[in-house]
Amino acid sequence: MSVVQEMQARKRPGTFAPFAIVLKDGRRLPVNRPFQFAFNESRVVVLDEMDRVTEFLVTDISRFEELHPVG
């Protein structure tokens, strides 16, 4: 599955679960709500909890990690 296909699957209604996007430079961007990220074939935009934007290339993504609720 390509990175874009995985993001499409994560965005599909009824399938969202919190996750983090880990970039090749080591940054880890948590995505706790489905509207926090948008993408196309080449770029991704993630909003953090303060609505600050992080924009990067799809090719900058290293992996996805599942986020599990604490407690």
Short mmCIF file of C-alpha atoms in Angstrom, two decimals:
data_model
loop_
_atom_site.label_atom_id
_atom_site.label_comp_id
_atom_site.label_asym_id
_atom_site.label_seq_id
_atom_site.Cartn_x
_atom_site.Cartn_y
_atom_site.Cartn_z
CA MET A 1 0.00 0.00 0.00
CA SER A 2 1.39 3.43 -0.89
CA VAL A 3 1.57 6.31 1.60
CA VAL A 4 -1.28 8.10 -0.20
CA GLN A 5 -3.42 4.96 -0.14
CA GLU A 6 -2.78 4.55 3.58
CA MET A 7 -3.82 8.17 4.24
CA GLN A 8 -6.94 7.66 2.14
CA ALA A 9 -7.82 4.60 4.22
CA ARG A 10 -7.25 6.54 7.46
CA LYS A 11 -9.52 9.36 6.21
CA ARG A 12 -12.38 7.07 5.17
CA PRO A 13 -15.58 7.75 7.17
CA GLY A 14 -16.10 5.38 10.07
CA THR A 15 -12.50 4.11 10.06
CA PHE A 16 -10.61 6.94 11.76
CA ALA A 17 -8.37 6.06 14.67
CA PRO A 18 -5.78 8.46 16.17
CA PHE A 19 -2.30 8.10 14.71
CA ALA A 20 0.99 9.92 14.29
CA ILE A 21 2.83 10.71 11.10
CA VAL A 22 6.56 10.21 11.61
CA LEU A 23 8.73 12.16 9.20
CA LYS A 24 12.17 11.13 7.95
CA ASP A 25 13.72 14.05 9.90
CA GLY A 26 12.38 12.53 13.15
CA ARG A 27 9.41 14.84 13.74
CA ARG A 28 6.29 13.08 15.00
CA LEU A 29 2.95 14.75 14.21
CA PRO A 30 -0.05 13.42 16.15
CA VAL A 31 -3.40 13.35 14.35
CA ASN A 32 -6.24 12.98 16.86
CA ARG A 33 -9.14 14.06 14.65
CA PRO A 34 -9.85 13.29 10.99
CA PHE A 35 -10.08 16.96 9.98
CA GLN A 36 -6.54 17.64 11.30
CA PHE A 37 -4.89 16.49 8.08
CA ALA A 38 -5.37 16.97 4.35
CA PHE A 39 -3.34 15.69 1.44
CA ASN A 40 -3.03 15.23 -2.28
CA GLU A 41 -0.67 13.08 -4.35
CA SER A 42 2.40 15.11 -3.38
CA ARG A 43 1.76 17.23 -0.25
CA VAL A 44 0.37 16.82 3.26
CA VAL A 45 -0.90 19.46 5.69
CA VAL A 46 -1.37 18.75 9.40
CA LEU A 47 -2.93 21.10 11.97
CA ASP A 48 -1.72 20.80 15.54
CA GLU A 49 -3.85 21.41 18.64
CA MET A 50 -3.19 25.18 18.35
CA ASP A 51 -4.22 25.19 14.64
CA ARG A 52 -0.63 25.74 13.52
CA VAL A 53 0.07 24.29 10.09
CA THR A 54 2.85 21.87 9.21
CA GLU A 55 3.17 21.22 5.50
CA PHE A 56 5.48 18.63 3.94
CA LEU A 57 5.91 16.33 0.98
CA VAL A 58 4.41 12.83 0.93
CA THR A 59 7.95 11.57 0.30
CA ASP A 60 9.01 13.03 3.69
CA ILE A 61 6.88 10.44 5.54
CA SER A 62 8.81 7.63 7.19
CA ARG A 63 5.92 5.73 8.77
CA PHE A 64 2.60 5.90 10.62
CA GLU A 65 2.18 4.98 14.29
CA GLU A 66 -1.05 4.14 16.05
CA LEU A 67 -1.85 6.36 19.04
CA HIS A 68 -3.42 4.67 22.03
CA PRO A 69 -5.41 6.56 24.65
CA VAL A 70 -3.63 6.97 27.98
CA GLY A 71 -5.39 5.58 31.01
#
